[in-house]
Amino acid sequence: MSPHRENKVVAIAAGGTGGHLFPGIALAQALKRRGVDSHFILGTPRGEDRWLDEYGFEYTRISSTPLFRNLSIRTVNSSVKNIIAVKESLAVIHKLKPDIAVGMGAYTSGPFLISCYLSSVPFVLFEQNLIPGLTNKMLAPLSLHTFVTFEGTKLRANSIHVVGNLIRDDVKPKAKSKALKKLGLKGGRPVLVVIGGSQGAATINRTLIDAFNTGWGKDYSFVIQTGIKDYEYVSSIFREKGIEGICRDFFDDMGAVYGAGDLYIGRSGGGIFEALLANLPLVLIPYPFASGDHQRANAEYLEKKGSAVVIDENDLNAEVFMRTVDALTNDKDRMRKMAENSKGLAKHDASDVAAGIILEEMGVK
């Protein structure tokens, strides 16, 4: 590390879900390549420790928790915890003395970035979704820069940069042959990558099991990420039905997962950009209770771009699922066109572009 970069530190408020944490890790990787350290600020525990420990980044927890908009005891409790989180954040800032802070849009960002503002610490924001969340809507006018994934994102901000979603170095897709070998797949069949997000998706898991129970699935290889809660049940049916492929609660090597795939099936949060980087056609099932219905907006955007087919969760059942997947995989021309449309929607250099702008604000060359 060169002398003029010593003690430079960026505080990254992230966590809550993988869609908010993983882009933060991608940014931290890009900053590290330029000799600048990152320190993560997390809220109430949701399993993020595992990933930050694995990637070697330090972190501090504050009491921030999701805000609820209905009038209830839960809303009062969350408000109290977030007030406490502001006080804790002020102490963290005093100790850490960050040169700049970054908010990844999760609920952790609010209390910490408010404390940064009160402490005269400059900050920037990242918005992964087409429809911005409440925290970013409130804080964007105060941020130095706001980085967005979609061209159509509307925010009242000082400086907006369309950089795409930030993707971790190790998630960038491996070559098909290497990916198949890594996962122990034979090849020769279409590979369906079924991802319920970092926490899993019970509705998608149940639909998949219902489809397997009809005898469907023998024409495919599957790479299924179930999440922790459904893993035992889904994996037992997977084995019982003799389905070809691999089933895990969570995959560490997502570069192999996406590199092996021919079709992505899953939610439409931030993880879709990892699939787009592999130029995969998408079958998207938006989570209907996402804040501001942002997953639906993401999915419809990609459907209009010709890279996705969208199934509303209210319409989802085994028959619709099987019909949609079979229709796509039997139409090679459509699959090729969708894959071609996916190209360019995920930007390979998003992390480095964003890191460069942040470092310029810090006076780091």
PDB file of N, CA and C in Angstrom, residues 218-304:
ATOM      1  N   LYS A 218     -37.027 -35.121 -16.241  1.00  0.00           N
ATOM      2  CA  LYS A 218     -36.020 -36.105 -16.669  1.00  0.00           C
ATOM      3  C   LYS A 218     -35.242 -35.659 -17.911  1.00  0.00           C
ATOM      4  N   ASP A 219     -35.743 -34.625 -18.605  1.00  0.00           N
ATOM      5  CA  ASP A 219     -35.064 -34.138 -19.813  1.00  0.00           C
ATOM      6  C   ASP A 219     -34.038 -33.045 -19.511  1.00  0.00           C
ATOM      7  N   TYR A 220     -33.885 -32.722 -18.244  1.00  0.00           N
ATOM      8  CA  TYR A 220     -33.026 -31.605 -17.863  1.00  0.00           C
ATOM      9  C   TYR A 220     -32.000 -32.030 -16.813  1.00  0.00           C
ATOM     10  N   SER A 221     -30.963 -31.196 -16.670  1.00  0.00           N
ATOM     11  CA  SER A 221     -30.104 -31.211 -15.490  1.00  0.00           C
ATOM     12  C   SER A 221     -30.446 -29.964 -14.682  1.00  0.00           C
ATOM     13  N   PHE A 222     -30.425 -30.100 -13.353  1.00  0.00           N
ATOM     14  CA  PHE A 222     -30.825 -28.993 -12.489  1.00  0.00           C
ATOM     15  C   PHE A 222     -29.680 -28.562 -11.577  1.00  0.00           C
ATOM     16  N   VAL A 223     -29.585 -27.249 -11.394  1.00  0.00           N
ATOM     17  CA  VAL A 223     -28.740 -26.672 -10.355  1.00  0.00           C
ATOM     18  C   VAL A 223     -29.682 -25.846  -9.492  1.00  0.00           C
ATOM     19  N   ILE A 224     -29.969 -26.338  -8.287  1.00  0.00           N
ATOM     20  CA  ILE A 224     -31.030 -25.760  -7.457  1.00  0.00           C
ATOM     21  C   ILE A 224     -30.450 -25.221  -6.154  1.00  0.00           C
ATOM     22  N   GLN A 225     -30.728 -23.952  -5.894  1.00  0.00           N
ATOM     23  CA  GLN A 225     -30.388 -23.352  -4.602  1.00  0.00           C
ATOM     24  C   GLN A 225     -31.676 -23.165  -3.829  1.00  0.00           C
ATOM     25  N   THR A 226     -31.828 -23.912  -2.739  1.00  0.00           N
ATOM     26  CA  THR A 226     -33.096 -23.944  -2.013  1.00  0.00           C
ATOM     27  C   THR A 226     -33.213 -22.936  -0.886  1.00  0.00           C
ATOM     28  N   GLY A 227     -32.084 -22.435  -0.375  1.00  0.00           N
ATOM     29  CA  GLY A 227     -32.095 -21.756   0.906  1.00  0.00           C
ATOM     30  C   GLY A 227     -32.044 -22.794   2.014  1.00  0.00           C
ATOM     31  N   ILE A 228     -31.752 -22.353   3.233  1.00  0.00           N
ATOM     32  CA  ILE A 228     -31.536 -23.288   4.338  1.00  0.00           C
ATOM     33  C   ILE A 228     -32.827 -24.009   4.751  1.00  0.00           C
ATOM     34  N   LYS A 229     -33.938 -23.294   4.861  1.00  0.00           N
ATOM     35  CA  LYS A 229     -35.168 -23.851   5.435  1.00  0.00           C
ATOM     36  C   LYS A 229     -35.705 -25.038   4.639  1.00  0.00           C
ATOM     37  N   ASP A 230     -35.653 -24.964   3.320  1.00  0.00           N
ATOM     38  CA  ASP A 230     -36.276 -26.000   2.487  1.00  0.00           C
ATOM     39  C   ASP A 230     -35.307 -27.061   1.996  1.00  0.00           C
ATOM     40  N   TYR A 231     -34.043 -26.955   2.388  1.00  0.00           N
ATOM     41  CA  TYR A 231     -33.038 -27.824   1.773  1.00  0.00           C
ATOM     42  C   TYR A 231     -33.307 -29.308   1.993  1.00  0.00           C
ATOM     43  N   GLU A 232     -33.555 -29.716   3.224  1.00  0.00           N
ATOM     44  CA  GLU A 232     -33.732 -31.143   3.519  1.00  0.00           C
ATOM     45  C   GLU A 232     -34.883 -31.731   2.716  1.00  0.00           C
ATOM     46  N   TYR A 233     -36.008 -31.023   2.701  1.00  0.00           N
ATOM     47  CA  TYR A 233     -37.186 -31.527   2.000  1.00  0.00           C
ATOM     48  C   TYR A 233     -36.956 -31.593   0.489  1.00  0.00           C
ATOM     49  N   VAL A 234     -36.484 -30.493  -0.105  1.00  0.00           N
ATOM     50  CA  VAL A 234     -36.289 -30.459  -1.557  1.00  0.00           C
ATOM     51  C   VAL A 234     -35.240 -31.476  -1.988  1.00  0.00           C
ATOM     52  N   SER A 235     -34.147 -31.562  -1.251  1.00  0.00           N
ATOM     53  CA  SER A 235     -33.078 -32.490  -1.641  1.00  0.00           C
ATOM     54  C   SER A 235     -33.518 -33.942  -1.532  1.00  0.00           C
ATOM     55  N   SER A 236     -34.406 -34.247  -0.554  1.00  0.00           N
ATOM     56  CA  SER A 236     -34.882 -35.626  -0.419  1.00  0.00           C
ATOM     57  C   SER A 236     -35.758 -36.020  -1.610  1.00  0.00           C
ATOM     58  N   ILE A 237     -36.626 -35.118  -2.055  1.00  0.00           N
ATOM     59  CA  ILE A 237     -37.451 -35.385  -3.245  1.00  0.00           C
ATOM     60  C   ILE A 237     -36.579 -35.465  -4.484  1.00  0.00           C
ATOM     61  N   PHE A 238     -35.602 -34.591  -4.552  1.00  0.00           N
ATOM     62  CA  PHE A 238     -34.650 -34.560  -5.668  1.00  0.00           C
ATOM     63  C   PHE A 238     -33.993 -35.935  -5.838  1.00  0.00           C
ATOM     64  N   ARG A 239     -33.537 -36.498  -4.734  1.00  0.00           N
ATOM     65  CA  ARG A 239     -32.896 -37.814  -4.774  1.00  0.00           C
ATOM     66  C   ARG A 239     -33.908 -38.924  -5.053  1.00  0.00           C
ATOM     67  N   GLU A 240     -35.067 -38.825  -4.395  1.00  0.00           N
ATOM     68  CA  GLU A 240     -36.095 -39.865  -4.538  1.00  0.00           C
ATOM     69  C   GLU A 240     -36.562 -40.012  -5.987  1.00  0.00           C
ATOM     70  N   LYS A 241     -36.698 -38.892  -6.683  1.00  0.00           N
ATOM     71  CA  LYS A 241     -37.194 -38.912  -8.055  1.00  0.00           C
ATOM     72  C   LYS A 241     -36.092 -39.162  -9.084  1.00  0.00           C
ATOM     73  N   GLY A 242     -34.850 -39.271  -8.615  1.00  0.00           N
ATOM     74  CA  GLY A 242     -33.746 -39.549  -9.529  1.00  0.00           C
ATOM     75  C   GLY A 242     -33.469 -38.415 -10.500  1.00  0.00           C
ATOM     76  N   ILE A 243     -33.645 -37.172 -10.034  1.00  0.00           N
ATOM     77  CA  ILE A 243     -33.415 -36.009 -10.882  1.00  0.00           C
ATOM     78  C   ILE A 243     -31.919 -35.806 -11.076  1.00  0.00           C
ATOM     79  N   GLU A 244     -31.513 -35.518 -12.302  1.00  0.00           N
ATOM     80  CA  GLU A 244     -30.093 -35.289 -12.563  1.00  0.00           C
ATOM     81  C   GLU A 244     -29.715 -33.856 -12.198  1.00  0.00           C
ATOM     82  N   GLY A 245     -28.608 -33.718 -11.507  1.00  0.00           N
ATOM     83  CA  GLY A 245     -28.131 -32.377 -11.194  1.00  0.00           C
ATOM     84  C   GLY A 245     -27.596 -32.275  -9.780  1.00  0.00           C
ATOM     85  N   ILE A 246     -27.662 -31.068  -9.226  1.00  0.00           N
ATOM     86  CA  ILE A 246     -27.095 -30.793  -7.904  1.00  0.00           C
ATOM     87  C   ILE A 246     -28.029 -29.851  -7.166  1.00  0.00           C
ATOM     88  N   CYS A 247     -28.240 -30.141  -5.889  1.00  0.00           N
ATOM     89  CA  CYS A 247     -29.152 -29.362  -5.053  1.00  0.00           C
ATOM     90  C   CYS A 247     -28.407 -28.959  -3.789  1.00  0.00           C
ATOM     91  N   ARG A 248     -28.372 -27.660  -3.485  1.00  0.00           N
ATOM     92  CA  ARG A 248     -27.664 -27.154  -2.308  1.00  0.00           C
ATOM     93  C   ARG A 248     -28.512 -26.076  -1.630  1.00  0.00           C
ATOM     94  N   ASP A 249     -28.244 -25.862  -0.339  1.00  0.00           N
ATOM     95  CA  ASP A 249     -28.911 -24.750   0.341  1.00  0.00           C
ATOM     96  C   ASP A 249     -28.350 -23.424  -0.153  1.00  0.00           C
ATOM     97  N   PHE A 250     -27.053 -23.408  -0.431  1.00  0.00           N
ATOM     98  CA  PHE A 250     -26.417 -22.207  -0.983  1.00  0.00           C
ATOM     99  C   PHE A 250     -25.139 -22.631  -1.694  1.00  0.00           C
ATOM    100  N   PHE A 251     -24.853 -22.006  -2.824  1.00  0.00           N
ATOM    101  CA  PHE A 251     -23.640 -22.326  -3.580  1.00  0.00           C
ATOM    102  C   PHE A 251     -22.565 -21.286  -3.301  1.00  0.00           C
ATOM    103  N   ASP A 252     -21.365 -21.763  -3.029  1.00  0.00           N
ATOM    104  CA  ASP A 252     -20.241 -20.860  -2.839  1.00  0.00           C
ATOM    105  C   ASP A 252     -19.662 -20.394  -4.174  1.00  0.00           C
ATOM    106  N   ASP A 253     -19.686 -21.267  -5.170  1.00  0.00           N
ATOM    107  CA  ASP A 253     -19.088 -20.947  -6.465  1.00  0.00           C
ATOM    108  C   ASP A 253     -20.184 -20.611  -7.474  1.00  0.00           C
ATOM    109  N   MET A 254     -20.694 -19.382  -7.381  1.00  0.00           N
ATOM    110  CA  MET A 254     -21.766 -18.977  -8.286  1.00  0.00           C
ATOM    111  C   MET A 254     -21.271 -18.783  -9.716  1.00  0.00           C
ATOM    112  N   GLY A 255     -19.978 -18.573  -9.885  1.00  0.00           N
ATOM    113  CA  GLY A 255     -19.420 -18.483 -11.228  1.00  0.00           C
ATOM    114  C   GLY A 255     -19.610 -19.784 -11.985  1.00  0.00           C
ATOM    115  N   ALA A 256     -19.464 -20.907 -11.281  1.00  0.00           N
ATOM    116  CA  ALA A 256     -19.700 -22.221 -11.887  1.00  0.00           C
ATOM    117  C   ALA A 256     -21.190 -22.431 -12.144  1.00  0.00           C
ATOM    118  N   VAL A 257     -22.027 -22.005 -11.206  1.00  0.00           N
ATOM    119  CA  VAL A 257     -23.482 -22.169 -11.351  1.00  0.00           C
ATOM    120  C   VAL A 257     -23.981 -21.478 -12.610  1.00  0.00           C
ATOM    121  N   TYR A 258     -23.624 -20.212 -12.766  1.00  0.00           N
ATOM    122  CA  TYR A 258     -24.117 -19.462 -13.930  1.00  0.00           C
ATOM    123  C   TYR A 258     -23.432 -19.909 -15.217  1.00  0.00           C
ATOM    124  N   GLY A 259     -22.164 -20.285 -15.121  1.00  0.00           N
ATOM    125  CA  GLY A 259     -21.451 -20.749 -16.307  1.00  0.00           C
ATOM    126  C   GLY A 259     -22.012 -22.042 -16.858  1.00  0.00           C
ATOM    127  N   ALA A 260     -22.549 -22.896 -15.975  1.00  0.00           N
ATOM    128  CA  ALA A 260     -23.104 -24.178 -16.398  1.00  0.00           C
ATOM    129  C   ALA A 260     -24.504 -24.045 -16.978  1.00  0.00           C
ATOM    130  N   GLY A 261     -25.186 -22.964 -16.651  1.00  0.00           N
ATOM    131  CA  GLY A 261     -26.613 -22.855 -16.950  1.00  0.00           C
ATOM    132  C   GLY A 261     -26.953 -22.559 -18.401  1.00  0.00           C
ATOM    133  N   ASP A 262     -28.175 -22.972 -18.768  1.00  0.00           N
ATOM    134  CA  ASP A 262     -28.773 -22.610 -20.056  1.00  0.00           C
ATOM    135  C   ASP A 262     -30.001 -21.727 -19.860  1.00  0.00           C
ATOM    136  N   LEU A 263     -30.631 -21.824 -18.684  1.00  0.00           N
ATOM    137  CA  LEU A 263     -31.821 -21.039 -18.383  1.00  0.00           C
ATOM    138  C   LEU A 263     -31.853 -20.761 -16.883  1.00  0.00           C
ATOM    139  N   TYR A 264     -32.100 -19.492 -16.526  1.00  0.00           N
ATOM    140  CA  TYR A 264     -32.207 -19.084 -15.122  1.00  0.00           C
ATOM    141  C   TYR A 264     -33.674 -18.995 -14.743  1.00  0.00           C
ATOM    142  N   ILE A 265     -34.020 -19.552 -13.583  1.00  0.00           N
ATOM    143  CA  ILE A 265     -35.386 -19.485 -13.061  1.00  0.00           C
ATOM    144  C   ILE A 265     -35.297 -18.985 -11.624  1.00  0.00           C
ATOM    145  N   GLY A 266     -35.980 -17.884 -11.313  1.00  0.00           N
ATOM    146  CA  GLY A 266     -35.888 -17.400  -9.940  1.00  0.00           C
ATOM    147  C   GLY A 266     -36.546 -16.054  -9.745  1.00  0.00           C
ATOM    148  N   ARG A 267     -36.256 -15.448  -8.603  1.00  0.00           N
ATOM    149  CA  ARG A 267     -36.763 -14.135  -8.255  1.00  0.00           C
ATOM    150  C   ARG A 267     -36.085 -13.071  -9.117  1.00  0.00           C
ATOM    151  N   SER A 268     -36.516 -11.825  -8.934  1.00  0.00           N
ATOM    152  CA  SER A 268     -35.985 -10.741  -9.766  1.00  0.00           C
ATOM    153  C   SER A 268     -35.421  -9.609  -8.916  1.00  0.00           C
ATOM    154  N   GLY A 269     -34.669 -10.008  -7.879  1.00  0.00           N
ATOM    155  CA  GLY A 269     -33.908  -9.033  -7.107  1.00  0.00           C
ATOM    156  C   GLY A 269     -32.560  -8.792  -7.760  1.00  0.00           C
ATOM    157  N   GLY A 270     -31.598  -8.334  -6.973  1.00  0.00           N
ATOM    158  CA  GLY A 270     -30.291  -7.971  -7.525  1.00  0.00           C
ATOM    159  C   GLY A 270     -29.537  -9.129  -8.161  1.00  0.00           C
ATOM    160  N   GLY A 271     -29.845 -10.379  -7.734  1.00  0.00           N
ATOM    161  CA  GLY A 271     -29.121 -11.524  -8.261  1.00  0.00           C
ATOM    162  C   GLY A 271     -29.316 -11.774  -9.737  1.00  0.00           C
ATOM    163  N   ILE A 272     -30.360 -11.204 -10.332  1.00  0.00           N
ATOM    164  CA  ILE A 272     -30.595 -11.434 -11.766  1.00  0.00           C
ATOM    165  C   ILE A 272     -29.436 -10.921 -12.613  1.00  0.00           C
ATOM    166  N   PHE A 273     -28.712  -9.923 -12.117  1.00  0.00           N
ATOM    167  CA  PHE A 273     -27.618  -9.387 -12.919  1.00  0.00           C
ATOM    168  C   PHE A 273     -26.429 -10.332 -12.963  1.00  0.00           C
ATOM    169  N   GLU A 274     -26.322 -11.204 -11.968  1.00  0.00           N
ATOM    170  CA  GLU A 274     -25.301 -12.244 -12.035  1.00  0.00           C
ATOM    171  C   GLU A 274     -25.635 -13.211 -13.175  1.00  0.00           C
ATOM    172  N   ALA A 275     -26.913 -13.531 -13.336  1.00  0.00           N
ATOM    173  CA  ALA A 275     -27.339 -14.408 -14.431  1.00  0.00           C
ATOM    174  C   ALA A 275     -27.199 -13.711 -15.781  1.00  0.00           C
ATOM    175  N   LEU A 276     -27.508 -12.431 -15.815  1.00  0.00           N
ATOM    176  CA  LEU A 276     -27.376 -11.678 -17.077  1.00  0.00           C
ATOM    177  C   LEU A 276     -25.921 -11.606 -17.535  1.00  0.00           C
ATOM    178  N   LEU A 277     -24.995 -11.553 -16.573  1.00  0.00           N
ATOM    179  CA  LEU A 277     -23.584 -11.503 -16.927  1.00  0.00           C
ATOM    180  C   LEU A 277     -23.173 -12.765 -17.676  1.00  0.00           C
ATOM    181  N   ALA A 278     -23.892 -13.874 -17.417  1.00  0.00           N
ATOM    182  CA  ALA A 278     -23.626 -15.133 -18.119  1.00  0.00           C
ATOM    183  C   ALA A 278     -24.454 -15.245 -19.396  1.00  0.00           C
ATOM    184  N   ASN A 279     -25.173 -14.171 -19.753  1.00  0.00           N
ATOM    185  CA  ASN A 279     -26.011 -14.138 -20.961  1.00  0.00           C
ATOM    186  C   ASN A 279     -27.090 -15.222 -20.945  1.00  0.00           C
ATOM    187  N   LEU A 280     -27.678 -15.452 -19.774  1.00  0.00           N
ATOM    188  CA  LEU A 280     -28.713 -16.479 -19.662  1.00  0.00           C
ATOM    189  C   LEU A 280     -30.096 -15.894 -19.941  1.00  0.00           C
ATOM    190  N   PRO A 281     -30.956 -16.630 -20.670  1.00  0.00           N
ATOM    191  CA  PRO A 281     -32.373 -16.279 -20.708  1.00  0.00           C
ATOM    192  C   PRO A 281     -32.959 -16.465 -19.303  1.00  0.00           C
ATOM    193  N   LEU A 282     -33.997 -15.702 -18.981  1.00  0.00           N
ATOM    194  CA  LEU A 282     -34.521 -15.690 -17.615  1.00  0.00           C
ATOM    195  C   LEU A 282     -36.006 -16.033 -17.579  1.00  0.00           C
ATOM    196  N   VAL A 283     -36.390 -16.841 -16.600  1.00  0.00           N
ATOM    197  CA  VAL A 283     -37.795 -16.995 -16.219  1.00  0.00           C
ATOM    198  C   VAL A 283     -37.897 -16.397 -14.818  1.00  0.00           C
ATOM    199  N   LEU A 284     -38.609 -15.281 -14.700  1.00  0.00           N
ATOM    200  CA  LEU A 284     -38.627 -14.525 -13.452  1.00  0.00           C
ATOM    201  C   LEU A 284     -39.983 -14.625 -12.763  1.00  0.00           C
ATOM    202  N   ILE A 285     -39.928 -14.865 -11.463  1.00  0.00           N
ATOM    203  CA  ILE A 285     -41.124 -14.967 -10.617  1.00  0.00           C
ATOM    204  C   ILE A 285     -40.959 -13.935  -9.507  1.00  0.00           C
ATOM    205  N   PRO A 286     -41.398 -12.705  -9.723  1.00  0.00           N
ATOM    206  CA  PRO A 286     -41.138 -11.632  -8.750  1.00  0.00           C
ATOM    207  C   PRO A 286     -41.738 -11.940  -7.378  1.00  0.00           C
ATOM    208  N   TYR A 287     -40.985 -11.613  -6.338  1.00  0.00           N
ATOM    209  CA  TYR A 287     -41.491 -11.736  -4.974  1.00  0.00           C
ATOM    210  C   TYR A 287     -42.558 -10.670  -4.777  1.00  0.00           C
ATOM    211  N   PRO A 288     -43.810 -11.048  -4.514  1.00  0.00           N
ATOM    212  CA  PRO A 288     -44.902 -10.067  -4.530  1.00  0.00           C
ATOM    213  C   PRO A 288     -44.913  -9.097  -3.355  1.00  0.00           C
ATOM    214  N   PHE A 289     -44.129  -9.396  -2.298  1.00  0.00           N
ATOM    215  CA  PHE A 289     -44.156  -8.545  -1.111  1.00  0.00           C
ATOM    216  C   PHE A 289     -42.891  -7.696  -0.977  1.00  0.00           C
ATOM    217  N   ALA A 290     -42.115  -7.600  -2.045  1.00  0.00           N
ATOM    218  CA  ALA A 290     -40.919  -6.765  -2.018  1.00  0.00           C
ATOM    219  C   ALA A 290     -41.318  -5.299  -1.871  1.00  0.00           C
ATOM    220  N   SER A 291     -40.493  -4.534  -1.184  1.00  0.00           N
ATOM    221  CA  SER A 291     -40.765  -3.121  -0.940  1.00  0.00           C
ATOM    222  C   SER A 291     -41.027  -2.383  -2.245  1.00  0.00           C
ATOM    223  N   GLY A 292     -42.163  -1.683  -2.323  1.00  0.00           N
ATOM    224  CA  GLY A 292     -42.491  -0.927  -3.517  1.00  0.00           C
ATOM    225  C   GLY A 292     -42.747  -1.784  -4.743  1.00  0.00           C
ATOM    226  N   ASP A 293     -42.913  -3.096  -4.520  1.00  0.00           N
ATOM    227  CA  ASP A 293     -43.091  -4.052  -5.622  1.00  0.00           C
ATOM    228  C   ASP A 293     -41.956  -3.935  -6.640  1.00  0.00           C
ATOM    229  N   HIS A 294     -40.732  -3.696  -6.117  1.00  0.00           N
ATOM    230  CA  HIS A 294     -39.614  -3.436  -7.022  1.00  0.00           C
ATOM    231  C   HIS A 294     -39.220  -4.653  -7.842  1.00  0.00           C
ATOM    232  N   GLN A 295     -39.457  -5.861  -7.320  1.00  0.00           N
ATOM    233  CA  GLN A 295     -39.082  -7.039  -8.104  1.00  0.00           C
ATOM    234  C   GLN A 295     -39.934  -7.158  -9.361  1.00  0.00           C
ATOM    235  N   ARG A 296     -41.201  -6.808  -9.257  1.00  0.00           N
ATOM    236  CA  ARG A 296     -42.058  -6.839 -10.447  1.00  0.00           C
ATOM    237  C   ARG A 296     -41.560  -5.829 -11.490  1.00  0.00           C
ATOM    238  N   ALA A 297     -41.199  -4.648 -11.028  1.00  0.00           N
ATOM    239  CA  ALA A 297     -40.701  -3.615 -11.947  1.00  0.00           C
ATOM    240  C   ALA A 297     -39.414  -4.078 -12.633  1.00  0.00           C
ATOM    241  N   ASN A 298     -38.500  -4.689 -11.865  1.00  0.00           N
ATOM    242  CA  ASN A 298     -37.272  -5.230 -12.455  1.00  0.00           C
ATOM    243  C   ASN A 298     -37.597  -6.255 -13.536  1.00  0.00           C
ATOM    244  N   ALA A 299     -38.506  -7.171 -13.202  1.00  0.00           N
ATOM    245  CA  ALA A 299     -38.849  -8.259 -14.123  1.00  0.00           C
ATOM    246  C   ALA A 299     -39.494  -7.729 -15.396  1.00  0.00           C
ATOM    247  N   GLU A 300     -40.423  -6.803 -15.246  1.00  0.00           N
ATOM    248  CA  GLU A 300     -41.112  -6.259 -16.425  1.00  0.00           C
ATOM    249  C   GLU A 300     -40.160  -5.481 -17.316  1.00  0.00           C
ATOM    250  N   TYR A 301     -39.200  -4.806 -16.711  1.00  0.00           N
ATOM    251  CA  TYR A 301     -38.168  -4.098 -17.485  1.00  0.00           C
ATOM    252  C   TYR A 301     -37.398  -5.085 -18.365  1.00  0.00           C
ATOM    253  N   LEU A 302     -36.969  -6.211 -17.766  1.00  0.00           N
ATOM    254  CA  LEU A 302     -36.186  -7.194 -18.510  1.00  0.00           C
ATOM    255  C   LEU A 302     -37.044  -7.941 -19.523  1.00  0.00           C
ATOM    256  N   GLU A 303     -38.327  -8.105 -19.225  1.00  0.00           N
ATOM    257  CA  GLU A 303     -39.231  -8.714 -20.204  1.00  0.00           C
ATOM    258  C   GLU A 303     -39.353  -7.821 -21.437  1.00  0.00           C
ATOM    259  N   LYS A 304     -39.468  -6.507 -21.221  1.00  0.00           N
ATOM    260  CA  LYS A 304     -39.544  -5.572 -22.341  1.00  0.00           C
ATOM    261  C   LYS A 304     -38.256  -5.562 -23.155  1.00  0.00           C
TER     262      LYS A 304
END
